[in-house]
């Protein structure tokens, strides 16, 4: 967080139990006093500057502001997470929660052994939270694809029938130019719809494969957490897995126009989004 944000926080900072920031009371007094003696305004401005810079530079105050910002980000994230979980089917929700629990168990395992420092644990927790978030994105994307295919499946035979009928009509050399043009336009549209449905099936296969890959990666990391004595190596491994999934994330961004808006899924989770018990 930058110094400007600390200064903003210092401007309105108030001790617990106070309804008005002491700085505001001071500024109000300076403003009134300056009406009697304008020199008070100059003195007040100097004192205000010293106060803001002094408090904003205080490491304890900075940690307090950082913690408050992190807590706010976590609360907002948990609200978003709960909203998106509610959009999953019950089976998908259970699947996600199981993966999330497996990720938590990796951190808990290392806390028990005491081999990892807080910096390593924080890095691992952030990487695993991002991995779980990608998993949720993919579950929601998979459900969107399934809806598309479900609607398409009900009319696939009708599409094939209409394509065959139009193709037979186009073989008739006696039809007029305008009718032929119209039929060719219809045929192009219908064939494009069939192609889109086939692409959706291929996308679904890709999603299923990526979901399996993430599950296997989490299991591998969990095994390495038990066997490895080097926490930094485990952190590196988690980072490598996250980097390997960046292409999948971009793929889902590209598919927003096809399977609906997924804007809520594009944000990254805060660093401590995945809390351990």
PDB file of C-alpha atoms in Angstrom:
ATOM      1  CA  UNK A   1       0.000   0.000   0.000  1.00  0.00           C
ATOM      2  CA  UNK A   2       1.383   3.445  -0.930  1.00  0.00           C
ATOM      3  CA  UNK A   3       2.132   6.349   1.406  1.00  0.00           C
ATOM      4  CA  UNK A   4      -0.837   8.312   0.034  1.00  0.00           C
ATOM      5  CA  UNK A   5      -3.211   5.634   1.293  1.00  0.00           C
ATOM      6  CA  UNK A   6      -1.590   5.705   4.723  1.00  0.00           C
ATOM      7  CA  UNK A   7      -1.975   9.504   4.806  1.00  0.00           C
ATOM      8  CA  UNK A   8      -5.659   9.194   3.895  1.00  0.00           C
ATOM      9  CA  UNK A   9      -6.122   6.687   6.696  1.00  0.00           C
ATOM     10  CA  UNK A  10      -4.256   8.948   9.141  1.00  0.00           C
ATOM     11  CA  UNK A  11      -6.493  11.903   8.264  1.00  0.00           C
ATOM     12  CA  UNK A  12      -9.593  10.138   9.572  1.00  0.00           C
ATOM     13  CA  UNK A  13      -7.988   7.840  12.151  1.00  0.00           C
ATOM     14  CA  UNK A  14      -9.801   7.642  15.479  1.00  0.00           C
ATOM     15  CA  UNK A  15      -9.124   5.574  18.592  1.00  0.00           C
ATOM     16  CA  UNK A  16     -11.592   2.840  19.449  1.00  0.00           C
ATOM     17  CA  UNK A  17     -14.633   4.236  21.239  1.00  0.00           C
ATOM     18  CA  UNK A  18     -14.429   7.703  19.678  1.00  0.00           C
ATOM     19  CA  UNK A  19     -17.124   8.733  17.213  1.00  0.00           C
ATOM     20  CA  UNK A  20     -15.147  11.634  15.730  1.00  0.00           C
ATOM     21  CA  UNK A  21     -11.522  11.550  14.598  1.00  0.00           C
ATOM     22  CA  UNK A  22      -9.319  13.740  16.865  1.00  0.00           C
ATOM     23  CA  UNK A  23      -7.732  15.204  13.749  1.00  0.00           C
ATOM     24  CA  UNK A  24     -11.107  16.536  12.624  1.00  0.00           C
ATOM     25  CA  UNK A  25     -11.615  18.194  16.007  1.00  0.00           C
ATOM     26  CA  UNK A  26      -8.166  19.753  15.709  1.00  0.00           C
ATOM     27  CA  UNK A  27      -8.865  21.059  12.200  1.00  0.00           C
ATOM     28  CA  UNK A  28     -12.192  22.473  13.336  1.00  0.00           C
ATOM     29  CA  UNK A  29     -10.460  24.298  16.168  1.00  0.00           C
ATOM     30  CA  UNK A  30      -7.787  25.639  13.803  1.00  0.00           C
ATOM     31  CA  UNK A  31     -10.449  26.835  11.378  1.00  0.00           C
ATOM     32  CA  UNK A  32     -12.310  28.732  14.103  1.00  0.00           C
ATOM     33  CA  UNK A  33      -9.127  30.069  15.691  1.00  0.00           C
ATOM     34  CA  UNK A  34      -7.914  31.327  12.336  1.00  0.00           C
ATOM     35  CA  UNK A  35     -10.917  33.617  12.132  1.00  0.00           C
ATOM     36  CA  UNK A  36      -9.527  35.477  15.131  1.00  0.00           C
ATOM     37  CA  UNK A  37      -5.867  35.202  14.196  1.00  0.00           C
ATOM     38  CA  UNK A  38      -4.976  34.093  10.615  1.00  0.00           C
ATOM     39  CA  UNK A  39      -1.553  33.052  11.852  1.00  0.00           C
ATOM     40  CA  UNK A  40      -3.209  30.085  13.536  1.00  0.00           C
ATOM     41  CA  UNK A  41      -4.067  28.703  10.088  1.00  0.00           C
ATOM     42  CA  UNK A  42      -0.391  28.648   9.105  1.00  0.00           C
ATOM     43  CA  UNK A  43       0.608  27.060  12.406  1.00  0.00           C
ATOM     44  CA  UNK A  44      -2.232  24.549  12.116  1.00  0.00           C
ATOM     45  CA  UNK A  45      -1.215  23.601   8.579  1.00  0.00           C
ATOM     46  CA  UNK A  46       2.314  22.868   9.727  1.00  0.00           C
ATOM     47  CA  UNK A  47       1.137  20.798  12.679  1.00  0.00           C
ATOM     48  CA  UNK A  48      -1.318  18.928  10.465  1.00  0.00           C
ATOM     49  CA  UNK A  49       1.438  18.072   8.003  1.00  0.00           C
ATOM     50  CA  UNK A  50       3.701  16.833  10.793  1.00  0.00           C
ATOM     51  CA  UNK A  51       0.854  14.753  12.248  1.00  0.00           C
ATOM     52  CA  UNK A  52      -0.101  13.150   8.934  1.00  0.00           C
ATOM     53  CA  UNK A  53       3.464  12.330   7.909  1.00  0.00           C
ATOM     54  CA  UNK A  54       4.383  11.106  11.369  1.00  0.00           C
ATOM     55  CA  UNK A  55       1.409   8.778  11.765  1.00  0.00           C
ATOM     56  CA  UNK A  56       1.499   7.591   8.146  1.00  0.00           C
ATOM     57  CA  UNK A  57       5.192   6.677   8.555  1.00  0.00           C
ATOM     58  CA  UNK A  58       4.609   4.721  11.750  1.00  0.00           C
ATOM     59  CA  UNK A  59       5.112   0.996  11.087  1.00  0.00           C
ATOM     60  CA  UNK A  60       2.549  -0.041  13.674  1.00  0.00           C
ATOM     61  CA  UNK A  61      -0.063   2.212  12.091  1.00  0.00           C
ATOM     62  CA  UNK A  62       0.843   0.917   8.626  1.00  0.00           C
ATOM     63  CA  UNK A  63       0.374  -2.667   9.791  1.00  0.00           C
ATOM     64  CA  UNK A  64      -3.002  -1.713  11.246  1.00  0.00           C
ATOM     65  CA  UNK A  65      -4.117  -0.114   7.978  1.00  0.00           C
ATOM     66  CA  UNK A  66      -2.815  -3.045   5.933  1.00  0.00           C
ATOM     67  CA  UNK A  67      -4.635  -5.504   8.180  1.00  0.00           C
ATOM     68  CA  UNK A  68      -7.876  -3.561   7.940  1.00  0.00           C
ATOM     69  CA  UNK A  69      -7.626  -3.439   4.160  1.00  0.00           C
ATOM     70  CA  UNK A  70      -6.877  -7.164   4.001  1.00  0.00           C
ATOM     71  CA  UNK A  71      -9.835  -7.953   6.265  1.00  0.00           C
ATOM     72  CA  UNK A  72     -12.130  -5.874   4.071  1.00  0.00           C
ATOM     73  CA  UNK A  73     -10.834  -7.608   0.931  1.00  0.00           C
ATOM     74  CA  UNK A  74     -11.332 -11.017   2.533  1.00  0.00           C
ATOM     75  CA  UNK A  75     -14.888 -10.180   3.581  1.00  0.00           C
ATOM     76  CA  UNK A  76     -15.764  -8.993   0.082  1.00  0.00           C
ATOM     77  CA  UNK A  77     -14.136 -12.072  -1.382  1.00  0.00           C
ATOM     78  CA  UNK A  78     -16.037 -14.419   0.907  1.00  0.00           C
ATOM     79  CA  UNK A  79     -19.297 -12.754  -0.120  1.00  0.00           C
ATOM     80  CA  UNK A  80     -18.410 -13.235  -3.782  1.00  0.00           C
ATOM     81  CA  UNK A  81     -17.336 -16.817  -3.113  1.00  0.00           C
ATOM     82  CA  UNK A  82     -20.633 -17.599  -1.369  1.00  0.00           C
ATOM     83  CA  UNK A  83     -22.589 -16.062  -4.235  1.00  0.00           C
ATOM     84  CA  UNK A  84     -20.738 -18.127  -6.830  1.00  0.00           C
ATOM     85  CA  UNK A  85     -20.982 -21.312  -4.771  1.00  0.00           C
ATOM     86  CA  UNK A  86     -24.748 -20.855  -4.770  1.00  0.00           C
ATOM     87  CA  UNK A  87     -24.674 -20.893  -8.586  1.00  0.00           C
ATOM     88  CA  UNK A  88     -23.035 -24.319  -8.683  1.00  0.00           C
ATOM     89  CA  UNK A  89     -25.052 -27.499  -8.772  1.00  0.00           C
ATOM     90  CA  UNK A  90     -24.971 -29.480  -5.535  1.00  0.00           C
ATOM     91  CA  UNK A  91     -22.560 -32.034  -7.042  1.00  0.00           C
ATOM     92  CA  UNK A  92     -20.239 -29.330  -8.388  1.00  0.00           C
ATOM     93  CA  UNK A  93     -20.365 -27.485  -5.072  1.00  0.00           C
ATOM     94  CA  UNK A  94     -19.334 -30.627  -3.208  1.00  0.00           C
ATOM     95  CA  UNK A  95     -16.578 -31.192  -5.761  1.00  0.00           C
ATOM     96  CA  UNK A  96     -15.213 -27.680  -5.263  1.00  0.00           C
ATOM     97  CA  UNK A  97     -15.385 -27.806  -1.464  1.00  0.00           C
ATOM     98  CA  UNK A  98     -13.532 -31.127  -1.480  1.00  0.00           C
ATOM     99  CA  UNK A  99     -10.707 -29.649  -3.561  1.00  0.00           C
ATOM    100  CA  UNK A 100     -10.596 -26.568  -1.346  1.00  0.00           C
ATOM    101  CA  UNK A 101     -10.306 -28.782   1.724  1.00  0.00           C
ATOM    102  CA  UNK A 102      -7.457 -30.733   0.115  1.00  0.00           C
ATOM    103  CA  UNK A 103      -5.658 -27.437  -0.489  1.00  0.00           C
ATOM    104  CA  UNK A 104      -6.164 -26.409   3.140  1.00  0.00           C
ATOM    105  CA  UNK A 105      -4.823 -29.740   4.339  1.00  0.00           C
ATOM    106  CA  UNK A 106      -1.531 -29.023   2.537  1.00  0.00           C
ATOM    107  CA  UNK A 107      -1.031 -25.878   4.623  1.00  0.00           C
ATOM    108  CA  UNK A 108      -2.248 -27.553   7.815  1.00  0.00           C
ATOM    109  CA  UNK A 109       0.179 -30.439   7.287  1.00  0.00           C
ATOM    110  CA  UNK A 110       3.126 -28.055   7.157  1.00  0.00           C
ATOM    111  CA  UNK A 111       1.947 -26.074  10.166  1.00  0.00           C
ATOM    112  CA  UNK A 112       1.923 -29.313  12.153  1.00  0.00           C
ATOM    113  CA  UNK A 113       5.430 -30.304  11.112  1.00  0.00           C
ATOM    114  CA  UNK A 114       6.735 -26.776  11.669  1.00  0.00           C
ATOM    115  CA  UNK A 115       9.161 -27.008   8.774  1.00  0.00           C
ATOM    116  CA  UNK A 116       7.841 -24.011   6.835  1.00  0.00           C
ATOM    117  CA  UNK A 117       8.200 -20.372   7.781  1.00  0.00           C
ATOM    118  CA  UNK A 118       5.360 -17.868   7.594  1.00  0.00           C
ATOM    119  CA  UNK A 119       6.671 -16.423   4.326  1.00  0.00           C
ATOM    120  CA  UNK A 120       6.649 -19.846   2.645  1.00  0.00           C
ATOM    121  CA  UNK A 121       3.214 -20.675   4.055  1.00  0.00           C
ATOM    122  CA  UNK A 122       1.798 -17.341   2.880  1.00  0.00           C
ATOM    123  CA  UNK A 123       3.154 -17.897  -0.637  1.00  0.00           C
ATOM    124  CA  UNK A 124       1.796 -21.438  -0.743  1.00  0.00           C
ATOM    125  CA  UNK A 125      -1.584 -20.367   0.612  1.00  0.00           C
ATOM    126  CA  UNK A 126      -1.864 -17.664  -2.035  1.00  0.00           C
ATOM    127  CA  UNK A 127      -0.942 -20.079  -4.829  1.00  0.00           C
ATOM    128  CA  UNK A 128      -3.364 -22.759  -3.646  1.00  0.00           C
ATOM    129  CA  UNK A 129      -6.169 -20.210  -3.260  1.00  0.00           C
ATOM    130  CA  UNK A 130      -5.606 -19.116  -6.850  1.00  0.00           C
ATOM    131  CA  UNK A 131      -5.628 -22.745  -8.005  1.00  0.00           C
ATOM    132  CA  UNK A 132      -8.921 -23.424  -6.197  1.00  0.00           C
ATOM    133  CA  UNK A 133     -10.397 -20.259  -7.702  1.00  0.00           C
ATOM    134  CA  UNK A 134      -9.468 -21.388 -11.196  1.00  0.00           C
ATOM    135  CA  UNK A 135     -11.167 -24.685 -10.389  1.00  0.00           C
ATOM    136  CA  UNK A 136     -14.377 -22.873  -9.469  1.00  0.00           C
ATOM    137  CA  UNK A 137     -14.200 -20.844 -12.681  1.00  0.00           C
ATOM    138  CA  UNK A 138     -13.926 -24.039 -14.646  1.00  0.00           C
ATOM    139  CA  UNK A 139     -16.849 -25.683 -12.853  1.00  0.00           C
ATOM    140  CA  UNK A 140     -19.070 -22.714 -13.675  1.00  0.00           C
ATOM    141  CA  UNK A 141     -17.825 -22.641 -17.252  1.00  0.00           C
ATOM    142  CA  UNK A 142     -18.514 -26.365 -17.541  1.00  0.00           C
ATOM    143  CA  UNK A 143     -22.072 -25.845 -16.330  1.00  0.00           C
ATOM    144  CA  UNK A 144     -22.562 -23.075 -18.905  1.00  0.00           C
ATOM    145  CA  UNK A 145     -21.341 -25.393 -21.674  1.00  0.00           C
ATOM    146  CA  UNK A 146     -23.614 -28.165 -20.450  1.00  0.00           C
ATOM    147  CA  UNK A 147     -26.609 -25.840 -20.651  1.00  0.00           C
ATOM    148  CA  UNK A 148     -25.714 -24.944 -24.222  1.00  0.00           C
ATOM    149  CA  UNK A 149     -25.387 -28.604 -25.180  1.00  0.00           C
ATOM    150  CA  UNK A 150     -28.592 -29.555 -23.395  1.00  0.00           C
ATOM    151  CA  UNK A 151     -30.544 -27.003 -25.402  1.00  0.00           C
ATOM    152  CA  UNK A 152     -28.747 -28.032 -28.575  1.00  0.00           C
ATOM    153  CA  UNK A 153     -29.307 -31.739 -28.008  1.00  0.00           C
ATOM    154  CA  UNK A 154     -33.062 -31.316 -28.018  1.00  0.00           C
ATOM    155  CA  UNK A 155     -32.989 -29.899 -31.539  1.00  0.00           C
ATOM    156  CA  UNK A 156     -29.978 -31.624 -33.117  1.00  0.00           C
ATOM    157  CA  UNK A 157     -32.086 -34.124 -35.040  1.00  0.00           C
ATOM    158  CA  UNK A 158     -34.280 -31.287 -36.256  1.00  0.00           C
ATOM    159  CA  UNK A 159     -31.214 -29.372 -37.457  1.00  0.00           C
ATOM    160  CA  UNK A 160     -29.958 -32.391 -39.389  1.00  0.00           C
ATOM    161  CA  UNK A 161     -33.395 -32.873 -40.916  1.00  0.00           C
ATOM    162  CA  UNK A 162     -33.605 -29.238 -42.019  1.00  0.00           C
ATOM    163  CA  UNK A 163     -30.098 -29.352 -43.492  1.00  0.00           C
ATOM    164  CA  UNK A 164     -30.946 -32.477 -45.501  1.00  0.00           C
ATOM    165  CA  UNK A 165     -34.204 -30.954 -46.721  1.00  0.00           C
ATOM    166  CA  UNK A 166     -32.527 -27.739 -47.874  1.00  0.00           C
ATOM    167  CA  UNK A 167     -29.726 -29.663 -49.581  1.00  0.00           C
ATOM    168  CA  UNK A 168     -32.328 -31.659 -51.523  1.00  0.00           C
ATOM    169  CA  UNK A 169     -34.098 -28.451 -52.522  1.00  0.00           C
ATOM    170  CA  UNK A 170     -30.855 -26.932 -53.763  1.00  0.00           C
ATOM    171  CA  UNK A 171     -30.326 -29.891 -56.077  1.00  0.00           C
ATOM    172  CA  UNK A 172     -33.415 -28.822 -57.987  1.00  0.00           C
ATOM    173  CA  UNK A 173     -32.116 -26.760 -60.893  1.00  0.00           C
ATOM    174  CA  UNK A 174     -35.577 -25.322 -61.523  1.00  0.00           C
ATOM    175  CA  UNK A 175     -35.757 -23.139 -58.404  1.00  0.00           C
ATOM    176  CA  UNK A 176     -35.424 -19.380 -58.835  1.00  0.00           C
ATOM    177  CA  UNK A 177     -32.324 -17.333 -58.110  1.00  0.00           C
ATOM    178  CA  UNK A 178     -33.812 -15.512 -55.110  1.00  0.00           C
ATOM    179  CA  UNK A 179     -35.109 -18.716 -53.518  1.00  0.00           C
ATOM    180  CA  UNK A 180     -31.746 -20.404 -54.059  1.00  0.00           C
ATOM    181  CA  UNK A 181     -29.975 -17.502 -52.400  1.00  0.00           C
ATOM    182  CA  UNK A 182     -32.341 -17.679 -49.433  1.00  0.00           C
ATOM    183  CA  UNK A 183     -31.913 -21.451 -49.099  1.00  0.00           C
ATOM    184  CA  UNK A 184     -28.128 -21.154 -49.282  1.00  0.00           C
ATOM    185  CA  UNK A 185     -28.255 -18.539 -46.524  1.00  0.00           C
ATOM    186  CA  UNK A 186     -30.360 -20.835 -44.352  1.00  0.00           C
ATOM    187  CA  UNK A 187     -28.019 -23.754 -45.001  1.00  0.00           C
ATOM    188  CA  UNK A 188     -24.974 -21.716 -44.022  1.00  0.00           C
ATOM    189  CA  UNK A 189     -26.616 -20.681 -40.748  1.00  0.00           C
ATOM    190  CA  UNK A 190     -27.700 -24.217 -39.883  1.00  0.00           C
ATOM    191  CA  UNK A 191     -24.281 -25.653 -40.652  1.00  0.00           C
ATOM    192  CA  UNK A 192     -22.667 -22.975 -38.513  1.00  0.00           C
ATOM    193  CA  UNK A 193     -24.932 -23.945 -35.614  1.00  0.00           C
ATOM    194  CA  UNK A 194     -23.880 -27.576 -35.993  1.00  0.00           C
ATOM    195  CA  UNK A 195     -20.223 -26.486 -35.984  1.00  0.00           C
ATOM    196  CA  UNK A 196     -20.791 -24.429 -32.831  1.00  0.00           C
ATOM    197  CA  UNK A 197     -22.359 -27.399 -31.081  1.00  0.00           C
ATOM    198  CA  UNK A 198     -19.418 -29.580 -32.036  1.00  0.00           C
ATOM    199  CA  UNK A 199     -17.033 -26.910 -30.740  1.00  0.00           C
ATOM    200  CA  UNK A 200     -18.987 -26.832 -27.467  1.00  0.00           C
ATOM    201  CA  UNK A 201     -18.522 -30.594 -27.082  1.00  0.00           C
ATOM    202  CA  UNK A 202     -14.795 -30.202 -27.655  1.00  0.00           C
ATOM    203  CA  UNK A 203     -14.705 -27.366 -25.110  1.00  0.00           C
ATOM    204  CA  UNK A 204     -16.470 -29.572 -22.594  1.00  0.00           C
ATOM    205  CA  UNK A 205     -13.891 -32.321 -23.127  1.00  0.00           C
ATOM    206  CA  UNK A 206     -11.129 -29.763 -22.578  1.00  0.00           C
ATOM    207  CA  UNK A 207     -12.714 -28.512 -19.348  1.00  0.00           C
ATOM    208  CA  UNK A 208     -13.123 -32.055 -18.025  1.00  0.00           C
ATOM    209  CA  UNK A 209      -9.467 -32.759 -18.764  1.00  0.00           C
ATOM    210  CA  UNK A 210      -8.297 -29.563 -17.038  1.00  0.00           C
ATOM    211  CA  UNK A 211     -10.426 -30.269 -13.963  1.00  0.00           C
ATOM    212  CA  UNK A 212      -8.842 -33.699 -13.686  1.00  0.00           C
ATOM    213  CA  UNK A 213      -5.392 -32.174 -14.118  1.00  0.00           C
ATOM    214  CA  UNK A 214      -5.934 -29.737 -11.242  1.00  0.00           C
ATOM    215  CA  UNK A 215      -7.198 -32.498  -8.962  1.00  0.00           C
ATOM    216  CA  UNK A 216      -4.159 -34.633  -9.742  1.00  0.00           C
ATOM    217  CA  UNK A 217      -1.813 -31.676  -9.243  1.00  0.00           C
ATOM    218  CA  UNK A 218      -3.293 -30.987  -5.808  1.00  0.00           C
ATOM    219  CA  UNK A 219      -2.863 -34.637  -4.827  1.00  0.00           C
ATOM    220  CA  UNK A 220       0.738 -34.577  -6.046  1.00  0.00           C
ATOM    221  CA  UNK A 221       1.466 -31.408  -4.076  1.00  0.00           C
ATOM    222  CA  UNK A 222      -0.129 -32.953  -0.989  1.00  0.00           C
ATOM    223  CA  UNK A 223       2.135 -35.993  -1.291  1.00  0.00           C
ATOM    224  CA  UNK A 224       5.185 -33.774  -1.781  1.00  0.00           C
ATOM    225  CA  UNK A 225       4.226 -31.764   1.319  1.00  0.00           C
ATOM    226  CA  UNK A 226       4.492 -34.971   3.346  1.00  0.00           C
ATOM    227  CA  UNK A 227       7.681 -36.268   1.742  1.00  0.00           C
ATOM    228  CA  UNK A 228       9.661 -33.078   1.123  1.00  0.00           C
ATOM    229  CA  UNK A 229      11.681 -31.298   3.803  1.00  0.00           C
ATOM    230  CA  UNK A 230      12.162 -28.162   1.693  1.00  0.00           C
ATOM    231  CA  UNK A 231       9.167 -25.759   1.928  1.00  0.00           C
ATOM    232  CA  UNK A 232      10.641 -23.427  -0.702  1.00  0.00           C
ATOM    233  CA  UNK A 233      10.661 -26.264  -3.228  1.00  0.00           C
ATOM    234  CA  UNK A 234       6.974 -26.868  -2.540  1.00  0.00           C
ATOM    235  CA  UNK A 235       6.256 -23.155  -3.013  1.00  0.00           C
ATOM    236  CA  UNK A 236       8.085 -23.264  -6.335  1.00  0.00           C
ATOM    237  CA  UNK A 237       6.054 -26.293  -7.386  1.00  0.00           C
ATOM    238  CA  UNK A 238       2.777 -24.532  -6.567  1.00  0.00           C
ATOM    239  CA  UNK A 239       3.899 -21.488  -8.559  1.00  0.00           C
ATOM    240  CA  UNK A 240       4.761 -23.701 -11.530  1.00  0.00           C
ATOM    241  CA  UNK A 241       1.323 -25.308 -11.456  1.00  0.00           C
ATOM    242  CA  UNK A 242      -0.327 -21.888 -11.265  1.00  0.00           C
ATOM    243  CA  UNK A 243       1.705 -20.668 -14.226  1.00  0.00           C
ATOM    244  CA  UNK A 244       0.741 -23.743 -16.232  1.00  0.00           C
ATOM    245  CA  UNK A 245      -2.931 -22.853 -15.706  1.00  0.00           C
ATOM    246  CA  UNK A 246      -2.589 -19.300 -17.028  1.00  0.00           C
ATOM    247  CA  UNK A 247      -3.468 -20.520 -20.513  1.00  0.00           C
ATOM    248  CA  UNK A 248      -6.662 -22.066 -19.164  1.00  0.00           C
ATOM    249  CA  UNK A 249      -7.590 -18.776 -17.505  1.00  0.00           C
ATOM    250  CA  UNK A 250      -7.103 -16.899 -20.773  1.00  0.00           C
ATOM    251  CA  UNK A 251      -9.144 -19.555 -22.584  1.00  0.00           C
ATOM    252  CA  UNK A 252     -12.071 -18.924 -20.229  1.00  0.00           C
ATOM    253  CA  UNK A 253     -11.775 -15.175 -20.762  1.00  0.00           C
ATOM    254  CA  UNK A 254     -11.967 -15.744 -24.504  1.00  0.00           C
ATOM    255  CA  UNK A 255     -15.102 -17.879 -24.079  1.00  0.00           C
ATOM    256  CA  UNK A 256     -17.108 -15.239 -22.209  1.00  0.00           C
ATOM    257  CA  UNK A 257     -18.857 -14.140 -25.386  1.00  0.00           C
ATOM    258  CA  UNK A 258     -19.868 -17.733 -26.124  1.00  0.00           C
ATOM    259  CA  UNK A 259     -20.964 -19.041 -22.729  1.00  0.00           C
ATOM    260  CA  UNK A 260     -22.119 -15.865 -21.027  1.00  0.00           C
ATOM    261  CA  UNK A 261     -20.524 -13.233 -18.860  1.00  0.00           C
ATOM    262  CA  UNK A 262     -18.043 -14.557 -16.321  1.00  0.00           C
ATOM    263  CA  UNK A 263     -16.763 -11.172 -15.125  1.00  0.00           C
ATOM    264  CA  UNK A 264     -17.192 -12.138 -11.471  1.00  0.00           C
ATOM    265  CA  UNK A 265     -14.798 -15.026 -12.041  1.00  0.00           C
ATOM    266  CA  UNK A 266     -11.989 -13.029 -13.583  1.00  0.00           C
ATOM    267  CA  UNK A 267     -10.749 -11.373 -10.385  1.00  0.00           C
ATOM    268  CA  UNK A 268      -7.917 -12.930  -8.450  1.00  0.00           C
ATOM    269  CA  UNK A 269      -8.489 -13.916  -4.804  1.00  0.00           C
ATOM    270  CA  UNK A 270      -6.740 -11.891  -2.066  1.00  0.00           C
ATOM    271  CA  UNK A 271      -3.524 -13.329  -0.733  1.00  0.00           C
ATOM    272  CA  UNK A 272      -5.095 -14.873   2.363  1.00  0.00           C
ATOM    273  CA  UNK A 273      -8.377 -15.911   0.774  1.00  0.00           C
ATOM    274  CA  UNK A 274      -7.948 -19.529   1.817  1.00  0.00           C
ATOM    275  CA  UNK A 275      -8.002 -19.591   5.582  1.00  0.00           C
ATOM    276  CA  UNK A 276      -6.884 -22.634   7.550  1.00  0.00           C
ATOM    277  CA  UNK A 277      -8.637 -23.807  10.640  1.00  0.00           C
TER     278      UNK A 277
END
